[in-house]
Amino acid sequence: KAGVTQTPRYLIKTRGQQVTLSCSPISGHRSVSWYQQTPGQGLQFLFEYFSETQRNKGNFPGRFSGRQFSNSRSEMNVSTLELGDSALYLCASSSPEYTRQGGTIGYGYTFGSGTRLTVV
Amino acid sequence: GESVGLHLPTLSVQEGDNSIINCAYSNSASDYFIWYKQESGKGPQFIIDIRSNMDKRQGQRVTVLLNKTVKHLSLQIAATQPGDSAVYFCAENGAGSYQLTFGKGTKLSVIP
């Protein structure tokens, strides 16, 4: 089946602008999480959504936001872009059979190829 | 704070040799671990995972070992091939958490 699809692959934006990135998870996966990858900070968690609800958020400013739609597709938005927001933004989906209930654990986070955002 | 870290930033191995990539974690509540491979320009690719109630898990040419006593995770790659050249990350999923915490990565270079 199709993997995690992220669009667009590349973006160049100017400081102060805003940007919206899209992620389509693997069919049937209801959990979608977002990560920022930079050479200096590595992979850092942004937020996670399940059934249109944000369940967890990382330590990023409020300029970073996201949402999930009823078909599990997710978008993240960054407003008032700064040079430091230049990064690879990755989306991951995980299997609904292993949701975090009753001691069971999340399983098989599958990543997309990412969106490379450059802020100039 | 809690973190996952890697001992070695770079590793060079001869083609055909075995590779061992190590990872230390500090969150004793971590209950699920994943190894990822990331090639240039691509997203992390899932290699193998392990749960905290296990010590060892094997896949195709890969083995993950978990030592909870010293909070150490390792990835063993048998008969390393040039196609294994990439950056490898360990990731931890803590109990009650919906996020992965990643190590900084180890770059594996395979010498033909």
PDB file of C-alpha atoms in Angstrom:
ATOM      1  CA  LYS A   1       0.000   0.000   0.000  1.00  0.00           C
ATOM      2  CA  ALA A   2       1.046   3.611  -0.463  1.00  0.00           C
ATOM      3  CA  GLY A   3       3.356   5.105   2.120  1.00  0.00           C
ATOM      4  CA  VAL A   4       3.218   8.439   3.878  1.00  0.00           C
ATOM      5  CA  THR A   5       2.951  11.275   1.374  1.00  0.00           C
ATOM      6  CA  GLN A   6       4.180  14.762   2.131  1.00  0.00           C
ATOM      7  CA  THR A   7       3.694  17.786  -0.074  1.00  0.00           C
ATOM      8  CA  PRO A   8       5.351  19.847  -1.250  1.00  0.00           C
ATOM      9  CA  ARG A   9       8.852  18.353  -1.281  1.00  0.00           C
ATOM     10  CA  TYR A  10      10.589  21.706  -1.356  1.00  0.00           C
ATOM     11  CA  LEU A  11       9.608  25.216  -0.349  1.00  0.00           C
ATOM     12  CA  ILE A  12      11.384  28.544  -0.285  1.00  0.00           C
ATOM     13  CA  LYS A  13       9.774  31.276   1.765  1.00  0.00           C
ATOM     14  CA  THR A  14      10.694  34.728   2.945  1.00  0.00           C
ATOM     15  CA  ARG A  15      10.977  35.730   6.579  1.00  0.00           C
ATOM     16  CA  GLY A  16       7.651  36.834   7.972  1.00  0.00           C
ATOM     17  CA  GLN A  17       5.592  34.717   5.605  1.00  0.00           C
ATOM     18  CA  GLN A  18       3.575  31.701   6.630  1.00  0.00           C
ATOM     19  CA  VAL A  19       3.614  28.202   5.231  1.00  0.00           C
ATOM     20  CA  THR A  20       1.342  25.162   5.239  1.00  0.00           C
ATOM     21  CA  LEU A  21       2.662  21.644   4.820  1.00  0.00           C
ATOM     22  CA  SER A  22       0.545  18.593   4.100  1.00  0.00           C
ATOM     23  CA  CYS A  23       0.790  14.959   5.124  1.00  0.00           C
ATOM     24  CA  SER A  24      -1.309  12.014   3.987  1.00  0.00           C
ATOM     25  CA  PRO A  25      -0.795   8.977   6.237  1.00  0.00           C
ATOM     26  CA  ILE A  26      -0.839   5.342   5.278  1.00  0.00           C
ATOM     27  CA  SER A  27      -4.382   4.241   4.571  1.00  0.00           C
ATOM     28  CA  GLY A  28      -6.066   3.193   7.789  1.00  0.00           C
ATOM     29  CA  HIS A  29      -3.563   4.932  10.068  1.00  0.00           C
ATOM     30  CA  ARG A  30      -5.202   7.467  12.314  1.00  0.00           C
ATOM     31  CA  SER A  31      -2.174   8.753  14.208  1.00  0.00           C
ATOM     32  CA  VAL A  32      -0.048  11.404  12.529  1.00  0.00           C
ATOM     33  CA  SER A  33       2.917  13.105  14.125  1.00  0.00           C
ATOM     34  CA  TRP A  34       5.246  15.846  12.919  1.00  0.00           C
ATOM     35  CA  TYR A  35       8.956  16.324  13.450  1.00  0.00           C
ATOM     36  CA  GLN A  36      11.485  18.991  12.612  1.00  0.00           C
ATOM     37  CA  GLN A  37      14.954  17.917  11.554  1.00  0.00           C
ATOM     38  CA  THR A  38      17.911  20.291  11.569  1.00  0.00           C
ATOM     39  CA  PRO A  39      21.659  19.606  11.585  1.00  0.00           C
ATOM     40  CA  GLY A  40      22.040  21.317  14.936  1.00  0.00           C
ATOM     41  CA  GLN A  41      19.065  19.962  16.857  1.00  0.00           C
ATOM     42  CA  GLY A  42      18.426  16.676  15.102  1.00  0.00           C
ATOM     43  CA  LEU A  43      14.906  15.291  15.027  1.00  0.00           C
ATOM     44  CA  GLN A  44      12.511  17.066  17.342  1.00  0.00           C
ATOM     45  CA  PHE A  45       8.878  16.297  17.997  1.00  0.00           C
ATOM     46  CA  LEU A  46       6.353  18.978  17.058  1.00  0.00           C
ATOM     47  CA  PHE A  47       2.911  17.441  17.691  1.00  0.00           C
ATOM     48  CA  GLU A  48       0.784  14.359  17.280  1.00  0.00           C
ATOM     49  CA  TYR A  49      -2.816  13.955  16.186  1.00  0.00           C
ATOM     50  CA  PHE A  50      -5.229  11.087  16.485  1.00  0.00           C
ATOM     51  CA  SER A  51      -8.799  11.211  15.197  1.00  0.00           C
ATOM     52  CA  GLU A  52      -8.577  14.980  14.685  1.00  0.00           C
ATOM     53  CA  THR A  53      -7.403  15.598  18.264  1.00  0.00           C
ATOM     54  CA  GLN A  54      -3.981  16.828  19.263  1.00  0.00           C
ATOM     55  CA  ARG A  55      -2.752  14.463  21.949  1.00  0.00           C
ATOM     56  CA  ASN A  56       0.740  15.773  22.480  1.00  0.00           C
ATOM     57  CA  LYS A  57       2.780  18.846  21.636  1.00  0.00           C
ATOM     58  CA  GLY A  58       6.507  19.449  21.688  1.00  0.00           C
ATOM     59  CA  ASN A  59       8.424  22.485  22.879  1.00  0.00           C
ATOM     60  CA  PHE A  60       7.907  24.763  19.933  1.00  0.00           C
ATOM     61  CA  PRO A  61       6.501  28.292  19.899  1.00  0.00           C
ATOM     62  CA  GLY A  62       2.876  28.950  19.128  1.00  0.00           C
ATOM     63  CA  ARG A  63       3.828  29.906  15.565  1.00  0.00           C
ATOM     64  CA  PHE A  64       3.831  26.185  14.886  1.00  0.00           C
ATOM     65  CA  SER A  65       0.378  24.701  14.670  1.00  0.00           C
ATOM     66  CA  GLY A  66      -1.316  21.766  13.092  1.00  0.00           C
ATOM     67  CA  ARG A  67      -4.576  20.046  12.469  1.00  0.00           C
ATOM     68  CA  GLN A  68      -5.961  16.752  11.303  1.00  0.00           C
ATOM     69  CA  PHE A  69      -8.945  16.154   9.097  1.00  0.00           C
ATOM     70  CA  SER A  70     -11.580  13.451   9.269  1.00  0.00           C
ATOM     71  CA  ASN A  71      -9.754  11.449   6.591  1.00  0.00           C
ATOM     72  CA  SER A  72      -6.627  11.516   8.815  1.00  0.00           C
ATOM     73  CA  ARG A  73      -4.716  13.826   6.517  1.00  0.00           C
ATOM     74  CA  SER A  74      -2.826  16.411   8.488  1.00  0.00           C
ATOM     75  CA  GLU A  75      -1.446  19.848   7.903  1.00  0.00           C
ATOM     76  CA  MET A  76       1.018  21.901   9.838  1.00  0.00           C
ATOM     77  CA  ASN A  77       1.347  25.642   9.641  1.00  0.00           C
ATOM     78  CA  VAL A  78       4.201  27.914  10.558  1.00  0.00           C
ATOM     79  CA  SER A  79       3.402  31.587  10.787  1.00  0.00           C
ATOM     80  CA  THR A  80       5.776  34.548  10.802  1.00  0.00           C
ATOM     81  CA  LEU A  81       8.652  32.474   9.468  1.00  0.00           C
ATOM     82  CA  GLU A  82      12.128  32.964  10.866  1.00  0.00           C
ATOM     83  CA  LEU A  83      15.457  31.972   9.346  1.00  0.00           C
ATOM     84  CA  GLY A  84      15.805  29.328  12.047  1.00  0.00           C
ATOM     85  CA  ASP A  85      12.696  27.578  10.807  1.00  0.00           C
ATOM     86  CA  SER A  86      14.655  26.295   7.826  1.00  0.00           C
ATOM     87  CA  ALA A  87      14.554  22.541   8.238  1.00  0.00           C
ATOM     88  CA  LEU A  88      13.300  19.242   6.959  1.00  0.00           C
ATOM     89  CA  TYR A  89       9.779  18.700   8.253  1.00  0.00           C
ATOM     90  CA  LEU A  90       8.819  15.078   8.598  1.00  0.00           C
ATOM     91  CA  CYS A  91       5.490  13.448   9.113  1.00  0.00           C
ATOM     92  CA  ALA A  92       4.966   9.956  10.517  1.00  0.00           C
ATOM     93  CA  SER A  93       1.906   7.765  10.738  1.00  0.00           C
ATOM     94  CA  SER A  94       1.402   4.770  12.988  1.00  0.00           C
ATOM     95  CA  SER A  95      -0.855   1.774  13.037  1.00  0.00           C
ATOM     96  CA  PRO A  96      -4.220   2.103  14.761  1.00  0.00           C
ATOM     97  CA  GLU A  97      -4.012  -1.482  15.988  1.00  0.00           C
ATOM     98  CA  TYR A  98      -1.500  -0.435  18.585  1.00  0.00           C
ATOM     99  CA  THR A  99      -2.947   2.644  20.176  1.00  0.00           C
ATOM    100  CA  ARG A 100      -1.786   3.501  23.634  1.00  0.00           C
ATOM    101  CA  GLN A 101      -4.418   1.865  25.808  1.00  0.00           C
ATOM    102  CA  GLY A 102      -4.160  -0.655  28.602  1.00  0.00           C
ATOM    103  CA  GLY A 103      -0.395  -0.771  28.494  1.00  0.00           C
ATOM    104  CA  THR A 104      -0.033  -1.499  24.807  1.00  0.00           C
ATOM    105  CA  ILE A 105       2.461   0.649  22.949  1.00  0.00           C
ATOM    106  CA  GLY A 106       2.599   2.580  19.732  1.00  0.00           C
ATOM    107  CA  TYR A 107       3.963   0.648  16.811  1.00  0.00           C
ATOM    108  CA  GLY A 108       5.764   1.134  13.564  1.00  0.00           C
ATOM    109  CA  TYR A 109       5.988   4.867  13.067  1.00  0.00           C
ATOM    110  CA  THR A 110       6.448   5.250   9.304  1.00  0.00           C
ATOM    111  CA  PHE A 111       7.890   8.459   7.953  1.00  0.00           C
ATOM    112  CA  GLY A 112       7.343  10.319   4.738  1.00  0.00           C
ATOM    113  CA  SER A 113      10.155  11.833   2.679  1.00  0.00           C
ATOM    114  CA  GLY A 114       9.641  15.214   4.261  1.00  0.00           C
ATOM    115  CA  THR A 115       9.267  18.800   3.123  1.00  0.00           C
ATOM    116  CA  ARG A 116      12.475  20.782   2.867  1.00  0.00           C
ATOM    117  CA  LEU A 117      11.664  24.351   3.942  1.00  0.00           C
ATOM    118  CA  THR A 118      14.163  27.107   3.315  1.00  0.00           C
ATOM    119  CA  VAL A 119      13.500  30.542   4.791  1.00  0.00           C
ATOM    120  CA  VAL A 120      15.414  33.410   3.218  1.00  0.00           C
TER     121      VAL A 120
ATOM    122  CA  GLY B   1      16.014  16.337  30.727  1.00  0.00           C
ATOM    123  CA  GLU B   2      15.315  12.911  29.344  1.00  0.00           C
ATOM    124  CA  SER B   3      17.140  12.125  26.146  1.00  0.00           C
ATOM    125  CA  VAL B   4      18.399   9.449  23.854  1.00  0.00           C
ATOM    126  CA  GLY B   5      22.032   9.717  22.835  1.00  0.00           C
ATOM    127  CA  LEU B   6      24.496   7.924  20.611  1.00  0.00           C
ATOM    128  CA  HIS B   7      28.041   7.033  21.622  1.00  0.00           C
ATOM    129  CA  LEU B   8      29.659   7.314  18.185  1.00  0.00           C
ATOM    130  CA  PRO B   9      28.886   9.957  15.589  1.00  0.00           C
ATOM    131  CA  THR B  10      30.654   8.119  12.725  1.00  0.00           C
ATOM    132  CA  LEU B  11      31.458   4.508  11.971  1.00  0.00           C
ATOM    133  CA  SER B  12      33.446   3.141   9.046  1.00  0.00           C
ATOM    134  CA  VAL B  13      33.363  -0.574   8.292  1.00  0.00           C
ATOM    135  CA  GLN B  14      34.659  -2.818   5.575  1.00  0.00           C
ATOM    136  CA  GLU B  15      32.121  -4.370   3.265  1.00  0.00           C
ATOM    137  CA  GLY B  16      31.191  -7.804   4.559  1.00  0.00           C
ATOM    138  CA  ASP B  17      32.053  -7.040   8.171  1.00  0.00           C
ATOM    139  CA  ASN B  18      29.488  -6.730  10.919  1.00  0.00           C
ATOM    140  CA  SER B  19      28.505  -3.285  12.203  1.00  0.00           C
ATOM    141  CA  ILE B  20      27.402  -2.348  15.692  1.00  0.00           C
ATOM    142  CA  ILE B  21      25.734   0.973  16.389  1.00  0.00           C
ATOM    143  CA  ASN B  22      25.089   1.922  19.997  1.00  0.00           C
ATOM    144  CA  CYS B  23      22.578   4.116  21.745  1.00  0.00           C
ATOM    145  CA  ALA B  24      22.143   5.172  25.363  1.00  0.00           C
ATOM    146  CA  TYR B  25      18.842   6.332  26.745  1.00  0.00           C
ATOM    147  CA  SER B  26      18.087   8.010  30.015  1.00  0.00           C
ATOM    148  CA  ASN B  27      14.333   7.610  30.437  1.00  0.00           C
ATOM    149  CA  SER B  28      13.826   4.476  32.492  1.00  0.00           C
ATOM    150  CA  ALA B  29      10.124   4.616  31.636  1.00  0.00           C
ATOM    151  CA  SER B  30      10.831   4.068  27.946  1.00  0.00           C
ATOM    152  CA  ASP B  31       8.986   0.998  26.785  1.00  0.00           C
ATOM    153  CA  TYR B  32       9.439   0.924  23.037  1.00  0.00           C
ATOM    154  CA  PHE B  33      12.469   1.510  20.867  1.00  0.00           C
ATOM    155  CA  ILE B  34      12.955   1.832  17.139  1.00  0.00           C
ATOM    156  CA  TRP B  35      15.964   1.972  14.858  1.00  0.00           C
ATOM    157  CA  TYR B  36      15.760   4.070  11.716  1.00  0.00           C
ATOM    158  CA  LYS B  37      17.994   4.419   8.676  1.00  0.00           C
ATOM    159  CA  GLN B  38      18.088   7.718   6.871  1.00  0.00           C
ATOM    160  CA  GLU B  39      19.668   8.190   3.481  1.00  0.00           C
ATOM    161  CA  SER B  40      20.445  11.585   2.046  1.00  0.00           C
ATOM    162  CA  GLY B  41      17.340  13.430   0.918  1.00  0.00           C
ATOM    163  CA  LYS B  42      14.965  10.857   2.347  1.00  0.00           C
ATOM    164  CA  GLY B  43      12.894  10.430   5.457  1.00  0.00           C
ATOM    165  CA  PRO B  44      13.842   7.938   8.190  1.00  0.00           C
ATOM    166  CA  GLN B  45      13.196   4.370   7.174  1.00  0.00           C
ATOM    167  CA  PHE B  46      11.960   1.944   9.849  1.00  0.00           C
ATOM    168  CA  ILE B  47      14.455  -0.889  10.375  1.00  0.00           C
ATOM    169  CA  ILE B  48      13.463  -2.783  13.486  1.00  0.00           C
ATOM    170  CA  ASP B  49      11.785  -2.201  16.814  1.00  0.00           C
ATOM    171  CA  ILE B  50      11.808  -3.752  20.242  1.00  0.00           C
ATOM    172  CA  ARG B  51       9.692  -3.536  23.338  1.00  0.00           C
ATOM    173  CA  SER B  52      10.962  -3.224  26.871  1.00  0.00           C
ATOM    174  CA  ASN B  53       9.839  -6.735  27.783  1.00  0.00           C
ATOM    175  CA  MET B  54      12.343  -8.103  25.260  1.00  0.00           C
ATOM    176  CA  ASP B  55      16.139  -8.320  25.266  1.00  0.00           C
ATOM    177  CA  LYS B  56      16.715  -9.159  21.662  1.00  0.00           C
ATOM    178  CA  ARG B  57      14.924  -9.103  18.360  1.00  0.00           C
ATOM    179  CA  GLN B  58      16.168 -10.215  14.984  1.00  0.00           C
ATOM    180  CA  GLY B  59      15.272  -9.153  11.495  1.00  0.00           C
ATOM    181  CA  GLN B  60      16.827  -9.681   8.138  1.00  0.00           C
ATOM    182  CA  ARG B  61      20.563  -9.098   8.687  1.00  0.00           C
ATOM    183  CA  VAL B  62      19.782  -6.888  11.673  1.00  0.00           C
ATOM    184  CA  THR B  63      19.557  -7.548  15.387  1.00  0.00           C
ATOM    185  CA  VAL B  64      18.539  -5.142  18.101  1.00  0.00           C
ATOM    186  CA  LEU B  65      19.686  -5.707  21.661  1.00  0.00           C
ATOM    187  CA  LEU B  66      18.184  -3.983  24.665  1.00  0.00           C
ATOM    188  CA  ASN B  67      19.902  -3.818  28.047  1.00  0.00           C
ATOM    189  CA  LYS B  68      17.506  -2.148  30.442  1.00  0.00           C
ATOM    190  CA  THR B  69      19.900  -2.405  33.376  1.00  0.00           C
ATOM    191  CA  VAL B  70      22.321   0.047  31.794  1.00  0.00           C
ATOM    192  CA  LYS B  71      19.750   1.678  29.489  1.00  0.00           C
ATOM    193  CA  HIS B  72      21.563   0.715  26.356  1.00  0.00           C
ATOM    194  CA  LEU B  73      20.355  -0.192  22.906  1.00  0.00           C
ATOM    195  CA  SER B  74      22.384  -1.511  20.008  1.00  0.00           C
ATOM    196  CA  LEU B  75      21.826  -2.314  16.358  1.00  0.00           C
ATOM    197  CA  GLN B  76      23.890  -5.039  14.769  1.00  0.00           C
ATOM    198  CA  ILE B  77      24.083  -5.287  11.003  1.00  0.00           C
ATOM    199  CA  ALA B  78      25.485  -8.512   9.637  1.00  0.00           C
ATOM    200  CA  ALA B  79      27.596  -8.631   6.474  1.00  0.00           C
ATOM    201  CA  THR B  80      27.431  -4.886   5.965  1.00  0.00           C
ATOM    202  CA  GLN B  81      26.870  -3.818   2.386  1.00  0.00           C
ATOM    203  CA  PRO B  82      27.512  -0.516   0.584  1.00  0.00           C
ATOM    204  CA  GLY B  83      23.752   0.046   0.519  1.00  0.00           C
ATOM    205  CA  ASP B  84      23.815   0.151   4.318  1.00  0.00           C
ATOM    206  CA  SER B  85      25.712   3.441   4.229  1.00  0.00           C
ATOM    207  CA  ALA B  86      23.429   5.990   5.870  1.00  0.00           C
ATOM    208  CA  VAL B  87      22.740   7.738   9.145  1.00  0.00           C
ATOM    209  CA  TYR B  88      21.171   5.526  11.780  1.00  0.00           C
ATOM    210  CA  PHE B  89      18.956   6.850  14.542  1.00  0.00           C
ATOM    211  CA  CYS B  90      17.595   5.211  17.626  1.00  0.00           C
ATOM    212  CA  ALA B  91      14.266   6.464  18.892  1.00  0.00           C
ATOM    213  CA  GLU B  92      12.481   5.956  22.161  1.00  0.00           C
ATOM    214  CA  ASN B  93       8.796   5.958  22.881  1.00  0.00           C
ATOM    215  CA  GLY B  94       8.048   6.497  26.530  1.00  0.00           C
ATOM    216  CA  ALA B  95       5.152   4.950  28.377  1.00  0.00           C
ATOM    217  CA  GLY B  96       2.081   7.150  28.032  1.00  0.00           C
ATOM    218  CA  SER B  97       3.782   9.216  25.347  1.00  0.00           C
ATOM    219  CA  TYR B  98       2.672   9.775  21.789  1.00  0.00           C
ATOM    220  CA  GLN B  99       6.039  10.972  20.607  1.00  0.00           C
ATOM    221  CA  LEU B 100       9.414   9.603  19.652  1.00  0.00           C
ATOM    222  CA  THR B 101      12.599  10.980  21.164  1.00  0.00           C
ATOM    223  CA  PHE B 102      15.514  10.555  18.781  1.00  0.00           C
ATOM    224  CA  GLY B 103      19.215  10.184  19.305  1.00  0.00           C
ATOM    225  CA  LYS B 104      21.552  12.414  17.327  1.00  0.00           C
ATOM    226  CA  GLY B 105      22.444   9.727  14.805  1.00  0.00           C
ATOM    227  CA  THR B 106      25.460   7.712  13.705  1.00  0.00           C
ATOM    228  CA  LYS B 107      26.796   7.924  10.197  1.00  0.00           C
ATOM    229  CA  LEU B 108      27.738   4.511   8.876  1.00  0.00           C
ATOM    230  CA  SER B 109      30.175   4.412   5.962  1.00  0.00           C
ATOM    231  CA  VAL B 110      30.829   1.118   4.244  1.00  0.00           C
ATOM    232  CA  ILE B 111      34.175   0.765   2.533  1.00  0.00           C
ATOM    233  CA  PRO B 112      33.932  -1.412  -0.607  1.00  0.00           C
TER     234      PRO B 112
END
